[in-house]
Short mmCIF file of C-alpha atoms in Angstrom, two decimals:
data_model
loop_
_atom_site.label_atom_id
_atom_site.label_comp_id
_atom_site.label_asym_id
_atom_site.label_seq_id
_atom_site.Cartn_x
_atom_site.Cartn_y
_atom_site.Cartn_z
CA MET A 27 54.65 110.27 258.67
CA ILE A 28 54.33 114.03 258.21
CA THR A 29 56.65 116.48 259.99
CA ILE A 30 55.31 119.84 261.17
CA VAL A 31 57.92 122.64 261.22
CA ILE A 32 57.29 125.73 263.37
CA PRO A 33 59.93 128.51 263.40
CA SER A 34 59.44 130.92 266.28
CA LEU A 35 61.04 134.04 267.77
CA ASN A 36 60.02 135.30 271.21
CA PRO A 37 56.70 133.41 271.28
CA ASP A 38 53.87 133.90 273.75
CA GLU A 39 51.16 131.50 274.88
CA LYS A 40 49.83 131.17 271.32
CA LEU A 41 52.71 128.86 270.39
CA MET A 42 51.47 126.21 272.82
CA MET A 43 47.96 126.68 271.51
CA VAL A 44 49.31 125.70 268.09
CA VAL A 45 51.21 122.70 269.49
CA LYS A 46 48.23 121.41 271.48
CA SER A 47 45.86 121.76 268.52
CA LEU A 48 48.27 119.79 266.33
CA VAL A 49 48.66 117.03 268.91
CA ASP A 50 44.88 116.84 269.32
CA LYS A 51 44.55 116.58 265.54
CA GLY A 52 46.82 113.53 265.54
CA PHE A 53 50.14 114.92 264.32
CA THR A 54 52.98 112.95 265.91
CA ASP A 55 56.12 114.72 264.68
CA ILE A 56 56.45 118.43 265.43
CA VAL A 57 59.80 120.24 265.05
CA LEU A 58 60.02 123.68 266.66
CA VAL A 59 62.93 126.03 265.98
CA ASN A 60 63.76 128.54 268.69
CA ASP A 61 65.31 131.28 266.56
CA GLY A 62 67.31 133.04 269.28
CA SER A 63 64.45 133.95 271.62
CA ASP A 64 65.36 135.90 274.76
CA ASP A 65 65.10 134.48 278.28
CA LYS A 66 61.65 135.98 278.84
CA HIS A 67 60.15 133.89 276.03
CA LEU A 68 61.61 130.44 276.62
CA GLN A 69 58.69 129.01 278.61
CA PRO A 70 56.71 127.85 275.53
CA PHE A 71 59.73 125.90 274.26
CA TRP A 72 60.28 124.25 277.66
CA GLU A 73 56.62 123.32 277.79
CA ALA A 74 56.66 121.98 274.21
CA SER A 75 59.73 119.86 274.89
CA GLY A 76 57.65 117.93 277.43
CA TYR A 77 55.49 116.53 274.63
CA ARG A 78 56.79 113.30 273.11
CA GLU A 79 55.54 114.55 269.73
CA CYS A 80 57.82 117.61 269.86
CA THR A 81 61.48 118.20 269.09
CA VAL A 82 62.96 121.63 269.84
CA LEU A 83 65.94 122.93 267.84
CA THR A 84 67.70 126.07 269.06
CA HIS A 85 69.58 128.95 267.48
CA GLU A 86 71.66 130.67 270.14
CA VAL A 87 71.14 133.99 268.35
CA ASN A 88 68.43 135.19 266.00
CA LYS A 89 69.26 134.14 262.43
CA GLY A 90 65.98 134.81 260.67
CA LYS A 91 62.95 132.81 259.60
CA GLY A 92 64.60 131.56 256.43
CA ARG A 93 67.54 130.10 258.33
CA ALA A 94 65.20 128.60 260.93
CA LEU A 95 63.25 126.81 258.20
CA LYS A 96 66.44 125.54 256.59
CA THR A 97 67.71 124.33 259.96
CA ALA A 98 64.53 122.27 260.33
CA PHE A 99 64.72 120.96 256.75
CA GLU A 100 68.34 119.89 257.24
CA TYR A 101 67.36 118.16 260.48
CA CYS A 102 64.59 116.27 258.69
CA LEU A 103 66.98 115.15 255.95
CA ARG A 104 69.28 113.72 258.63
CA GLU A 105 66.87 112.46 261.27
CA ARG A 106 63.49 112.04 259.54
CA LYS A 107 64.42 110.09 256.43
CA GLN A 108 61.07 108.29 256.58
CA THR A 109 58.95 111.46 256.51
CA GLU A 110 56.62 111.96 253.56
CA GLY A 111 57.14 115.70 253.73
CA VAL A 112 57.06 118.74 255.97
CA ILE A 113 54.39 121.33 256.63
CA THR A 114 55.62 124.77 257.68
CA VAL A 115 53.34 126.48 260.20
CA ASP A 116 53.54 129.89 261.88
CA GLY A 117 53.61 129.86 265.67
CA ASP A 118 51.13 132.71 266.24
CA ASN A 119 48.01 130.53 265.95
CA GLN A 120 46.92 132.01 262.62
CA HIS A 121 46.98 128.57 261.02
CA ARG A 122 44.21 126.29 262.24
CA ALA A 123 44.75 122.56 262.71
CA ASP A 124 41.92 121.71 260.30
CA ASP A 125 43.60 123.75 257.55
CA ILE A 126 46.98 122.17 258.26
CA TYR A 127 45.36 118.74 258.01
CA ALA A 128 43.73 119.74 254.70
CA CYS A 129 47.13 120.73 253.32
CA MET A 130 48.53 117.38 254.42
CA GLU A 131 45.77 115.51 252.61
CA ALA A 132 46.34 117.59 249.47
CA MET A 133 50.07 116.83 249.55
CA ARG A 134 49.38 113.11 249.89
CA LYS A 135 46.98 113.30 246.95
CA HIS A 136 49.36 115.33 244.77
CA GLN A 137 52.71 113.88 245.78
CA ASP A 138 54.74 115.83 243.24
CA ALA A 139 53.40 119.28 244.22
CA VAL A 140 54.03 121.79 246.98
CA ILE A 141 50.75 122.80 248.65
CA LEU A 142 50.19 126.45 249.59
CA GLY A 143 47.56 127.30 252.18
CA VAL A 144 46.13 130.56 250.82
CA ARG A 145 43.98 133.14 252.58
CA ASP A 146 41.15 135.31 251.27
CA PHE A 147 42.23 138.96 251.50
CA SER A 148 38.88 140.48 250.55
CA GLY A 149 37.48 140.41 254.11
CA LYS A 150 37.03 143.57 256.17
CA ASP A 151 39.07 142.14 259.07
CA VAL A 152 42.26 141.89 256.99
CA PRO A 153 44.79 144.61 258.02
CA PRO A 154 45.33 147.14 255.20
CA LYS A 155 49.10 146.54 255.26
CA SER A 156 48.64 142.84 254.66
CA ARG A 157 45.98 143.33 251.98
CA PHE A 158 48.05 145.86 250.04
CA GLY A 159 51.31 143.93 250.41
CA ASN A 160 49.83 140.67 249.20
CA HIS A 161 47.93 142.17 246.26
CA LEU A 162 51.03 144.05 245.11
CA THR A 163 53.35 141.05 245.38
CA SER A 164 50.83 138.75 243.72
CA ALA A 165 50.52 141.17 240.80
CA VAL A 166 54.29 141.41 240.43
CA PHE A 167 54.66 137.63 240.57
CA ARG A 168 52.04 137.16 237.89
CA PHE A 169 53.56 139.76 235.56
CA ALA A 170 57.26 139.11 236.15
CA CYS A 171 57.25 135.35 236.69
CA GLY A 172 54.06 134.09 235.11
CA MET A 173 53.07 132.57 238.45
CA LYS A 174 49.51 132.94 239.70
CA ILE A 175 49.75 132.79 243.49
CA SER A 176 46.83 134.03 245.58
CA ASP A 177 48.78 134.45 248.83
CA THR A 178 52.50 135.11 248.37
CA GLN A 179 53.06 135.68 252.10
CA THR A 180 51.53 132.48 253.41
CA GLY A 181 53.63 130.57 255.91
CA LEU A 182 51.51 127.42 255.60
CA ARG A 183 53.24 125.26 253.00
CA ALA A 184 53.26 121.48 252.61
CA ILE A 185 56.50 120.38 250.96
CA PRO A 186 57.07 116.77 249.79
CA ALA A 187 60.30 115.24 251.11
CA ARG A 188 61.75 115.01 247.59
CA TYR A 189 62.10 118.80 247.47
CA LEU A 190 63.77 119.39 250.85
CA GLU A 191 67.32 119.38 249.49
CA GLU A 192 66.31 121.97 246.90
CA MET A 193 64.66 124.08 249.61
CA CYS A 194 67.90 124.04 251.60
CA ARG A 195 69.70 125.60 248.62
CA VAL A 196 67.25 128.50 248.27
CA GLU A 197 68.91 131.84 249.00
CA GLY A 198 67.80 134.05 251.88
CA GLU A 199 67.98 133.92 255.65
CA ARG A 200 64.99 136.01 256.69
CA PHE A 201 61.54 136.76 255.26
CA GLU A 202 62.88 137.00 251.70
CA TYR A 203 63.53 133.26 251.86
CA GLU A 204 59.81 132.47 251.57
CA THR A 205 59.52 134.56 248.42
CA ASN A 206 62.70 133.07 246.97
CA MET A 207 61.16 129.66 247.64
CA LEU A 208 58.24 130.58 245.37
CA LEU A 209 60.66 131.74 242.68
CA THR A 210 62.46 128.40 242.99
CA PHE A 211 59.25 126.61 242.05
CA LYS A 212 59.47 128.37 238.68
CA ARG A 213 63.19 127.88 238.16
CA ALA A 214 63.25 124.22 239.25
CA SER A 215 59.91 123.33 237.60
CA ILE A 216 58.34 122.34 240.92
CA PRO A 217 54.53 122.19 240.60
CA TYR A 218 52.40 123.84 243.25
CA ARG A 219 48.74 123.86 244.20
CA GLU A 220 46.62 126.03 246.46
CA VAL A 221 44.28 125.07 249.28
CA SER A 222 41.95 127.71 250.72
CA ILE A 223 42.34 128.26 254.46
CA GLN A 224 40.77 130.46 257.11
CA THR A 225 41.92 134.07 257.20
CA VAL A 226 42.90 134.73 260.80
CA TYR A 227 44.52 137.92 262.08
CA ILE A 228 45.14 138.35 265.78
CA ASP A 229 45.49 141.87 267.22
CA GLU A 230 45.88 143.37 263.74
CA ASN A 231 48.81 141.01 263.12
CA ALA A 232 50.75 142.77 265.86
CA THR A 233 52.94 139.76 266.68
CA THR A 234 54.50 139.52 263.24
CA HIS A 235 58.26 140.10 262.98
CA PHE A 236 57.91 141.22 259.36
CA HIS A 237 59.43 144.68 258.82
CA PRO A 238 57.73 146.37 255.83
CA ILE A 239 60.66 148.56 254.70
CA ARG A 240 63.58 146.23 255.33
CA ASP A 241 61.92 143.00 254.28
CA SER A 242 60.02 144.43 251.32
CA PHE A 243 63.36 145.50 249.84
CA GLN A 244 64.71 141.99 250.30
CA ILE A 245 61.60 140.44 248.77
CA TYR A 246 61.63 142.66 245.67
CA LYS A 247 65.40 142.69 245.22
CA ILE A 248 65.38 140.01 242.55
CA ILE A 249 62.63 141.82 240.64
CA LEU A 250 64.50 145.11 240.93
CA LYS A 251 67.34 143.49 238.99
CA PHE A 252 65.12 143.31 235.96
CA VAL A 253 63.98 146.90 236.42
CA PHE A 254 67.60 148.05 236.67
CA GLY A 255 68.62 146.13 233.55
CA SER A 256 65.66 147.47 231.61
CA LEU A 257 66.13 151.08 232.72
CA SER A 258 69.87 151.08 232.08
CA SER A 259 69.47 149.58 228.61
CA CYS A 260 66.62 152.01 227.94
CA LEU A 261 68.80 154.98 228.93
CA LEU A 262 71.61 153.64 226.76
CA ASP A 263 69.20 153.25 223.85
CA LEU A 264 67.68 156.70 224.26
CA GLY A 265 71.09 158.33 224.72
CA LEU A 266 72.50 156.75 221.59
CA PHE A 267 69.31 157.53 219.65
CA ALA A 268 69.45 161.22 220.65
CA VAL A 269 73.13 161.58 219.70
CA LEU A 270 72.74 159.71 216.42
CA LYS A 271 69.59 161.67 215.54
CA LEU A 272 71.62 164.86 215.73
CA LEU A 273 74.58 163.41 213.84
CA THR A 274 72.44 162.01 211.01
CA ALA A 275 70.09 164.98 210.61
CA GLY A 276 71.44 165.57 207.11
CA LEU A 277 70.10 162.21 205.91
CA GLY A 278 66.51 163.37 206.06
CA ASN A 279 64.00 162.78 208.82
CA GLN A 280 62.88 159.27 207.82
CA MET A 281 66.38 157.88 207.20
CA SER A 282 67.73 159.65 210.29
CA ILE A 283 65.14 157.96 212.53
CA LEU A 284 65.78 154.58 210.90
CA VAL A 285 69.58 154.70 211.25
CA SER A 286 69.41 156.06 214.80
CA THR A 287 66.85 153.47 215.90
CA VAL A 288 68.73 150.50 214.43
CA THR A 289 72.18 151.48 215.70
CA ALA A 290 70.99 152.38 219.19
CA ARG A 291 68.93 149.22 219.48
CA VAL A 292 71.78 146.91 218.41
CA CYS A 293 74.07 148.28 221.13
CA SER A 294 71.51 148.50 223.92
CA SER A 295 69.93 145.13 223.09
CA PHE A 296 73.21 143.21 223.33
CA TYR A 297 73.80 144.74 226.75
CA ASN A 298 70.24 143.95 227.80
CA TYR A 299 70.45 140.39 226.47
CA ASN A 300 73.50 139.55 228.56
CA PHE A 301 72.12 141.22 231.68
CA ASN A 302 68.74 139.48 231.45
CA ARG A 303 70.18 136.06 230.62
CA LYS A 304 72.58 136.07 233.57
CA ALA A 305 71.14 138.32 236.26
CA VAL A 306 67.37 138.24 235.75
CA PHE A 307 66.15 134.98 234.20
CA ASP A 308 69.15 132.82 235.16
CA SER A 309 68.65 130.95 231.89
CA LYS A 310 70.12 127.47 231.67
CA ASP A 311 69.69 127.36 227.89
CA GLY A 312 72.84 127.97 225.87
CA MET A 313 73.72 131.36 224.45
CA LYS A 314 73.38 130.05 220.89
CA SER A 315 69.67 129.30 221.20
CA THR A 316 68.69 132.18 223.46
CA ILE A 317 70.46 134.88 221.47
CA VAL A 318 68.68 133.80 218.27
CA ARG A 319 65.28 133.96 219.99
CA TYR A 320 66.22 137.24 221.65
CA TYR A 321 67.14 138.95 218.41
CA ILE A 322 64.08 137.66 216.59
CA LEU A 323 62.05 139.40 219.28
CA CYS A 324 64.38 142.38 219.16
CA VAL A 325 63.97 142.86 215.40
CA VAL A 326 60.18 142.71 215.70
CA GLN A 327 60.22 145.16 218.60
CA MET A 328 62.65 147.47 216.77
CA PHE A 329 60.45 147.46 213.66
CA LEU A 330 57.37 148.31 215.69
CA SER A 331 59.29 151.05 217.48
CA TYR A 332 60.40 152.57 214.18
CA VAL A 333 56.94 152.41 212.60
CA LEU A 334 55.20 153.92 215.63
CA VAL A 335 57.80 156.65 216.24
CA TYR A 336 57.83 157.62 212.55
CA ALA A 337 54.04 157.66 212.40
CA VAL A 338 53.77 159.89 215.47
CA ASN A 339 56.54 162.16 214.19
CA HIS A 340 55.02 162.37 210.71
CA PHE A 341 51.49 163.20 211.79
CA LEU A 342 52.43 165.54 214.64
CA SER A 343 55.56 167.10 213.05
CA LEU A 344 57.60 166.72 216.24
CA GLY A 345 61.06 168.19 216.77
CA THR A 346 64.06 166.17 217.94
CA ILE A 347 63.34 166.49 221.68
CA LEU A 348 59.67 165.55 221.39
CA THR A 349 60.57 162.70 219.04
CA VAL A 350 62.82 161.29 221.76
CA VAL A 351 60.02 161.71 224.31
CA SER A 352 57.53 159.93 222.05
CA LYS A 353 60.00 157.11 221.54
CA ALA A 354 60.36 156.73 225.32
CA VAL A 355 56.58 156.38 225.72
CA ILE A 356 56.24 153.95 222.83
CA ASP A 357 59.17 151.79 223.95
CA THR A 358 57.78 151.60 227.48
CA PHE A 359 54.59 150.08 226.09
CA LEU A 360 56.57 147.68 223.88
CA PHE A 361 58.75 146.76 226.85
CA LEU A 362 55.76 145.51 228.84
CA ILE A 363 54.85 143.23 225.97
CA SER A 364 58.38 142.07 225.14
CA PHE A 365 59.12 141.14 228.74
CA GLN A 366 56.42 138.51 228.64
CA PHE A 367 57.97 137.04 225.49
CA GLN A 368 61.43 137.08 227.09
CA ARG A 369 60.18 135.25 230.17
CA ALA A 370 58.02 132.70 228.38
CA TRP A 371 59.97 132.13 225.16
CA VAL A 372 63.45 133.64 224.90
CA PHE A 373 64.85 132.65 228.30
CA ARG A 374 62.51 129.81 229.09
CA ASN A 375 64.13 127.09 231.22
CA LYS A 376 63.29 123.64 229.98
#
């Protein structure tokens, strides 16, 4: 048995279109979550409750899509112990029954993987906001997490029953929950696969409850932690380098750059190591192993920074201020490379 989960807030007639299409397709267990809808929008839930295939769960007040999904998952763990898995579906009729069925078949074929129903965003009928938001988030996911996901905002996800307890522990109560779920795949080593689905937007996606400013901040909050850690350690490094460059000017230009670079990097790197290990990558590997890998990378990066800064300074005869500026540019480039090594090697979770 497969359980369909549909969270919904203030639905219109499209919710029953979804329910009827699922029943016609042969799905026999549909769990709807009324996430605090007002009195004017209760009719679809009353109508759905008349179907023997449907169960309606209710939040008295709006708690968010993430909480609605977790409410349904917790219900399935208690009352649907025999289910093979759940398929989350949006209630605005943007997910077609044929595509939902295809995701079910893929989950049954690949029983250890979460199936993502992904849309094609290259079509002319895709709203610009959705196209831009998805491309941006997909690029960030690929760079920051090493995860290639074509549609980070898809609500069509087939989740095997074995992962429901883990999904209940994912942080987030609103739209950020769905992004945190994707990040959990990486952290918990949960495999995922993609199934192409129809790209359907109704009335320019006007019925969505996604708020670009509020919810985008929630979605990118975890990634902003890394940016903050990197910027703060960078400022610490540059500040120490500038002060030490002035204090060691009497040592000669080459020795001054070397001493300033090494001392500043030792201090800023230890700060950055602790911040990244705890706040960004949430590494489960011990400090003993990660700090060795971190400083191997750090030494290589520091050496490259010294060589490149000295070379630029030597050939262009830069003063102290421009030397600091050149170092900032060079270290930004090295940062983009070193981050990938930190994610994939230094703080890798086994």
